[in-house]
Amino acid sequence: MKNIAVIGAGTMGNGIAHTFAQSGFKVQLIDINEASLKKGMDTIAKNLDRMVAKEKISEAQKQETLGNITTHTKMHEGVKTVELVVEAATENIDLKLKIFKDLDAVCAENTILATNTSSISITQIAAVTNRPSQVIGMHFMNPVPIMKLVEIIRGYNTSNEVTETIMTLSKTLGKIPTEVNDYPGFVANRILMPMINESIETLYNGVAGVTEIDTVMKLGMAHPMGPLQLADFIGLDVCLSILHVMHDGFKNPKYAPCPLLVNMVRAGKLGVKSGEGFYDYSESRKAEKVSKQFLK
């Protein structure tokens, strides 16, 4: 397997494309938005420049990596000859189902279809295709080129052969694949999101401020990043979407998102990507700014 396609040039998509390309794979990076493709490629180039500056790779390796990536705005053009597609579009069930239905129609019969979803059922996604045995979850962690873990999620019908292929493939990328079962949130987000949500509840209830909550978790629990800062980094809209999936899937009130999180997403305060979340990223990433109106 040497030819792969990545659907989506956002944070996760360009990170996945970068990782495969740096490992010698020919990558077709696909996004319907030309500006998103340019931004994604610019991000990959900047990240490679940092690696060159730190002497982790050579300038020649950087150019080879970039040369391994071809961009497309039309999906059918980019997936014709690939052996694996990794979907990394927005965490929206309707969008993902449409993408997989379309991929099933245009991909070669033996192509494996993987999704980077962080919470949505692999079995549900596979059900819209005529190849459910070849559909699997590859949940990479952000930032993809650095983080070692890949959650490998097999759907109800995913074959042993496909699972072993993807486990082995992940190892060739220098990752540590870990197989988990297909339940809402899988393992990473089933544990992480309730912690983030409880941290937001703690802020909402006035127990402590943003920096205080994050400091307790960093210094007291040895977390490299506080939960509120991590939520900003993930994207508050993504956190909310995952909590909705878990709440709907388990019907358990403990997964219900905090009203503060809901209001912040409604107001467009999504974290790093919008310039403001629990922290203000518009001018200084260290400046704390949480609007009191959300606490009402």
Short mmCIF file of C-alpha atoms in Angstrom, two decimals:
data_model
loop_
_atom_site.label_atom_id
_atom_site.label_comp_id
_atom_site.label_asym_id
_atom_site.label_seq_id
_atom_site.Cartn_x
_atom_site.Cartn_y
_atom_site.Cartn_z
CA MET A 1 0.00 0.00 0.00
CA LYS A 2 1.67 3.20 -1.19
CA ASN A 3 -1.13 5.37 -2.57
CA ILE A 4 -3.61 7.00 -0.22
CA ALA A 5 -6.12 9.83 -0.24
CA VAL A 6 -7.07 12.17 2.60
CA ILE A 7 -10.46 13.88 2.58
CA GLY A 8 -10.31 17.31 4.22
CA ALA A 9 -7.38 19.73 4.42
CA GLY A 10 -8.13 21.13 7.87
CA THR A 11 -6.06 20.63 11.02
CA MET A 12 -6.43 16.85 11.15
CA GLY A 13 -6.46 16.31 7.40
CA ASN A 14 -3.26 18.20 6.65
CA GLY A 15 -1.58 16.54 9.63
CA ILE A 16 -2.54 13.08 8.36
CA ALA A 17 -1.39 13.96 4.82
CA HIS A 18 1.91 15.28 6.22
CA THR A 19 2.50 12.10 8.21
CA PHE A 20 1.83 9.73 5.32
CA ALA A 21 3.85 11.82 2.84
CA GLN A 22 6.83 12.02 5.18
CA SER A 23 6.72 8.22 5.44
CA GLY A 24 7.05 7.88 1.66
CA PHE A 25 3.39 7.48 0.66
CA LYS A 26 1.91 9.21 -2.37
CA VAL A 27 -0.92 11.31 -0.95
CA GLN A 28 -3.92 12.82 -2.71
CA LEU A 29 -5.17 15.63 -0.45
CA ILE A 30 -8.80 16.45 -1.29
CA ASP A 31 -10.95 19.40 -0.22
CA ILE A 32 -13.80 21.12 -2.06
CA ASN A 33 -12.37 24.50 -1.02
CA GLU A 34 -9.26 25.63 -2.92
CA ALA A 35 -8.40 28.13 -0.15
CA SER A 36 -8.50 25.33 2.43
CA LEU A 37 -6.12 23.26 0.32
CA LYS A 38 -3.67 26.16 0.06
CA LYS A 39 -3.89 26.82 3.79
CA GLY A 40 -3.38 23.11 4.49
CA MET A 41 -0.30 22.92 2.27
CA ASP A 42 1.09 26.11 3.83
CA THR A 43 0.66 24.53 7.27
CA ILE A 44 2.48 21.37 6.17
CA ALA A 45 5.33 23.46 4.72
CA LYS A 46 5.66 25.50 7.93
CA ASN A 47 5.68 22.38 10.09
CA LEU A 48 8.34 20.83 7.87
CA ASP A 49 10.38 24.05 8.12
CA ARG A 50 10.32 23.70 11.91
CA MET A 51 11.58 20.14 11.60
CA VAL A 52 14.40 21.27 9.31
CA ALA A 53 15.32 24.05 11.77
CA LYS A 54 15.48 21.48 14.58
CA GLU A 55 17.57 19.21 12.34
CA LYS A 56 15.01 16.40 12.56
CA ILE A 57 14.84 16.20 8.77
CA SER A 58 16.92 17.62 5.91
CA GLU A 59 15.84 20.19 3.34
CA ALA A 60 15.84 17.39 0.76
CA GLN A 61 13.46 15.32 2.93
CA LYS A 62 11.19 18.34 3.27
CA GLN A 63 11.01 18.78 -0.50
CA GLU A 64 10.44 15.05 -0.99
CA THR A 65 7.56 15.13 1.50
CA LEU A 66 5.91 18.08 -0.23
CA GLY A 67 6.47 16.39 -3.59
CA ASN A 68 4.55 13.34 -2.35
CA ILE A 69 1.34 15.38 -1.95
CA THR A 70 -1.03 16.25 -4.80
CA THR A 71 -4.12 18.38 -4.16
CA HIS A 72 -7.61 18.04 -5.65
CA THR A 73 -10.92 19.83 -5.32
CA LYS A 74 -12.86 16.99 -6.97
CA MET A 75 -13.05 13.82 -4.91
CA HIS A 76 -13.47 11.37 -7.78
CA GLU A 77 -10.21 12.58 -9.35
CA GLY A 78 -8.20 12.00 -6.19
CA VAL A 79 -9.43 8.56 -5.17
CA LYS A 80 -9.28 6.69 -8.49
CA THR A 81 -6.07 4.74 -7.90
CA VAL A 82 -5.63 4.77 -4.12
CA GLU A 83 -5.64 1.73 -1.86
CA LEU A 84 -6.77 3.63 1.25
CA VAL A 85 -8.90 6.71 1.87
CA VAL A 86 -8.75 8.47 5.23
CA GLU A 87 -11.71 10.80 5.75
CA ALA A 88 -10.95 13.78 8.02
CA ALA A 89 -13.90 16.08 7.35
CA THR A 90 -15.92 17.98 9.95
CA GLU A 91 -17.34 15.89 12.80
CA ASN A 92 -20.84 15.88 11.32
CA ILE A 93 -22.69 12.59 10.86
CA ASP A 94 -24.72 13.65 7.82
CA LEU A 95 -21.62 14.93 6.02
CA LYS A 96 -19.64 11.79 6.80
CA LEU A 97 -22.41 9.48 5.63
CA LYS A 98 -22.62 11.38 2.34
CA ILE A 99 -18.83 11.25 1.85
CA PHE A 100 -18.70 7.50 2.45
CA LYS A 101 -21.64 6.83 0.17
CA ASP A 102 -19.89 8.83 -2.56
CA LEU A 103 -16.53 7.14 -1.90
CA ASP A 104 -18.10 3.71 -2.15
CA ALA A 105 -19.43 4.61 -5.59
CA VAL A 106 -16.14 5.88 -7.06
CA CYS A 107 -13.35 3.97 -5.29
CA ALA A 108 -11.87 0.72 -6.55
CA GLU A 109 -13.45 -2.44 -5.19
CA ASN A 110 -10.50 -3.29 -2.92
CA THR A 111 -9.98 0.22 -1.49
CA ILE A 112 -10.16 0.44 2.30
CA LEU A 113 -12.24 3.34 3.62
CA ALA A 114 -11.12 4.78 6.96
CA THR A 115 -12.55 7.63 9.01
CA ASN A 116 -10.76 9.86 11.49
CA THR A 117 -14.00 10.41 13.42
CA SER A 118 -13.47 10.93 17.12
CA SER A 119 -16.87 9.66 18.26
CA ILE A 120 -19.28 8.64 15.47
CA SER A 121 -20.17 4.95 15.03
CA ILE A 122 -18.01 3.14 12.48
CA THR A 123 -20.81 0.60 12.02
CA GLN A 124 -23.27 3.37 11.12
CA ILE A 125 -20.83 4.89 8.62
CA ALA A 126 -20.05 1.49 7.09
CA ALA A 127 -23.76 0.73 6.66
CA VAL A 128 -24.16 3.31 3.86
CA THR A 129 -21.53 1.49 1.77
CA ASN A 130 -21.51 -1.81 -0.10
CA ARG A 131 -18.19 -2.70 1.55
CA PRO A 132 -18.79 -2.62 5.35
CA SER A 133 -16.02 -5.17 5.88
CA GLN A 134 -13.56 -2.62 4.46
CA VAL A 135 -14.60 0.34 6.61
CA ILE A 136 -12.59 1.13 9.76
CA GLY A 137 -11.80 3.95 12.16
CA MET A 138 -8.33 5.54 12.29
CA HIS A 139 -8.56 8.16 15.03
CA PHE A 140 -5.32 10.14 14.94
CA MET A 141 -4.43 12.55 17.74
CA ASN A 142 -3.63 16.23 17.23
CA PRO A 143 -0.96 17.30 16.27
CA VAL A 144 -0.79 14.26 14.00
CA PRO A 145 2.92 14.41 13.02
CA ILE A 146 3.92 14.39 16.72
CA MET A 147 1.35 12.33 18.63
CA LYS A 148 2.04 8.58 18.64
CA LEU A 149 -1.40 7.13 19.32
CA VAL A 150 -3.88 5.99 16.68
CA GLU A 151 -7.15 4.52 17.93
CA ILE A 152 -8.12 1.74 15.55
CA ILE A 153 -11.87 1.16 15.70
CA ARG A 154 -13.41 -1.80 13.92
CA GLY A 155 -17.09 -1.66 13.07
CA TYR A 156 -19.44 -4.59 13.54
CA ASN A 157 -18.56 -5.91 10.07
CA THR A 158 -14.93 -4.81 9.73
CA SER A 159 -12.86 -7.81 8.67
CA ASN A 160 -9.87 -9.17 10.58
CA GLU A 161 -7.75 -8.75 7.45
CA VAL A 162 -8.57 -5.04 7.13
CA THR A 163 -7.97 -4.49 10.84
CA GLU A 164 -4.55 -6.16 10.69
CA THR A 165 -3.66 -4.21 7.54
CA ILE A 166 -4.44 -0.88 9.21
CA MET A 167 -2.68 -1.86 12.45
CA THR A 168 0.46 -2.72 10.48
CA LEU A 169 0.17 0.39 8.33
CA SER A 170 -0.05 2.60 11.41
CA LYS A 171 3.19 1.12 12.71
CA THR A 172 4.96 1.98 9.45
CA LEU A 173 4.02 5.61 10.16
CA GLY A 174 5.86 5.41 13.48
CA LYS A 175 2.56 5.34 15.39
CA ILE A 176 1.33 3.08 18.17
CA PRO A 177 -2.05 1.66 17.07
CA THR A 178 -4.48 0.57 19.78
CA GLU A 179 -7.58 -1.42 18.88
CA VAL A 180 -10.84 -0.43 20.59
CA ASN A 181 -14.48 -1.36 20.13
CA ASP A 182 -17.14 0.69 18.37
CA TYR A 183 -19.00 2.59 21.10
CA PRO A 184 -19.73 6.35 21.27
CA GLY A 185 -16.53 8.28 22.01
CA PHE A 186 -14.45 5.09 21.75
CA VAL A 187 -11.84 5.26 24.58
CA ALA A 188 -10.02 8.58 24.22
CA ASN A 189 -13.04 10.85 24.10
CA ARG A 190 -15.25 8.73 26.36
CA ILE A 191 -12.78 9.53 29.14
CA LEU A 192 -11.52 12.95 27.99
CA MET A 193 -14.78 14.73 27.16
CA PRO A 194 -16.51 14.16 30.52
CA MET A 195 -13.37 15.57 32.19
CA ILE A 196 -13.43 18.65 29.94
CA ASN A 197 -17.18 19.03 30.46
CA GLU A 198 -16.79 18.79 34.24
CA SER A 199 -14.03 21.41 34.09
CA ILE A 200 -16.42 23.72 32.24
CA GLU A 201 -19.13 22.97 34.86
CA THR A 202 -16.63 23.87 37.57
CA LEU A 203 -16.06 27.23 35.88
CA TYR A 204 -19.80 27.69 35.25
CA ASN A 205 -20.56 27.09 38.95
CA GLY A 206 -17.96 29.64 40.04
CA VAL A 207 -15.74 27.18 41.89
CA ALA A 208 -12.59 28.61 40.29
CA GLY A 209 -11.39 30.62 37.30
CA VAL A 210 -9.96 29.40 34.01
CA THR A 211 -6.27 29.60 34.89
CA GLU A 212 -6.89 28.21 38.36
CA ILE A 213 -8.70 25.13 37.02
CA ASP A 214 -5.99 24.51 34.44
CA THR A 215 -3.21 25.05 36.99
CA VAL A 216 -4.71 22.48 39.38
CA MET A 217 -4.85 19.86 36.63
CA LYS A 218 -1.39 20.65 35.28
CA LEU A 219 0.44 20.79 38.60
CA GLY A 220 -1.73 18.41 40.61
CA MET A 221 -2.40 15.74 37.99
CA ALA A 222 0.72 16.17 35.84
CA HIS A 223 -1.32 16.98 32.73
CA PRO A 224 0.83 18.77 30.12
CA MET A 225 -2.12 21.05 29.26
CA GLY A 226 -5.08 22.11 31.37
CA PRO A 227 -8.54 20.82 30.30
CA LEU A 228 -9.88 24.25 29.34
CA GLN A 229 -6.80 25.08 27.28
CA LEU A 230 -7.06 21.64 25.69
CA ALA A 231 -10.73 22.28 24.87
CA ASP A 232 -9.70 25.50 23.12
CA PHE A 233 -7.06 23.58 21.20
CA ILE A 234 -9.51 20.84 20.13
CA GLY A 235 -12.25 23.34 19.29
CA LEU A 236 -15.26 23.94 21.52
CA ASP A 237 -17.60 23.08 18.66
CA VAL A 238 -15.88 19.72 18.28
CA CYS A 239 -16.14 19.08 22.03
CA LEU A 240 -19.83 19.92 21.92
CA SER A 241 -20.41 17.64 18.93
CA ILE A 242 -18.68 14.71 20.63
CA LEU A 243 -20.67 15.21 23.83
CA HIS A 244 -23.91 15.25 21.81
CA VAL A 245 -22.93 11.95 20.14
CA MET A 246 -22.16 10.37 23.51
CA HIS A 247 -25.28 11.77 25.16
CA ASP A 248 -27.48 10.52 22.31
CA GLY A 249 -25.68 7.17 22.14
CA PHE A 250 -25.74 6.29 25.85
CA LYS A 251 -28.85 8.25 26.94
CA ASN A 252 -26.95 9.05 30.13
CA PRO A 253 -27.27 12.59 31.60
CA LYS A 254 -23.64 12.58 32.70
CA TYR A 255 -22.68 13.25 29.07
CA ALA A 256 -25.02 16.27 28.70
CA PRO A 257 -22.93 19.31 27.68
CA CYS A 258 -22.59 22.19 30.13
CA PRO A 259 -24.79 25.23 29.25
CA LEU A 260 -21.66 27.40 29.23
CA LEU A 261 -20.12 25.28 26.48
CA VAL A 262 -23.36 25.44 24.47
CA ASN A 263 -23.54 29.25 24.77
CA MET A 264 -19.90 29.77 23.85
CA VAL A 265 -20.29 27.70 20.68
CA ARG A 266 -23.47 29.60 19.79
CA ALA A 267 -21.54 32.85 20.19
CA GLY A 268 -18.73 31.65 17.94
CA LYS A 269 -16.15 31.40 20.72
CA LEU A 270 -14.62 28.15 19.50
CA GLY A 271 -11.10 28.36 20.89
CA VAL A 272 -7.85 28.77 19.00
CA LYS A 273 -9.39 28.56 15.52
CA SER A 274 -11.79 31.47 16.17
CA GLY A 275 -9.29 33.55 18.14
CA GLU A 276 -11.14 33.25 21.44
CA GLY A 277 -12.45 30.53 23.72
CA PHE A 278 -11.61 30.18 27.38
CA TYR A 279 -8.47 32.13 26.51
CA ASP A 280 -7.97 35.07 24.15
CA TYR A 281 -5.78 34.14 21.17
CA SER A 282 -6.38 37.27 19.10
CA GLU A 283 -3.32 39.15 20.38
CA SER A 284 -1.71 37.09 23.11
CA ARG A 285 -2.14 33.36 23.66
CA LYS A 286 -1.48 33.95 27.35
CA ALA A 287 -4.20 36.51 27.96
CA GLU A 288 -7.27 35.16 29.74
CA LYS A 289 -10.63 36.44 28.58
CA VAL A 290 -13.94 34.78 29.38
CA SER A 291 -16.97 36.96 28.82
CA LYS A 292 -19.24 37.21 31.87
CA GLN A 293 -22.33 37.14 29.68
CA PHE A 294 -21.87 33.39 29.14
CA LEU A 295 -22.00 32.76 32.89
CA LYS A 296 -25.53 34.15 33.16
#
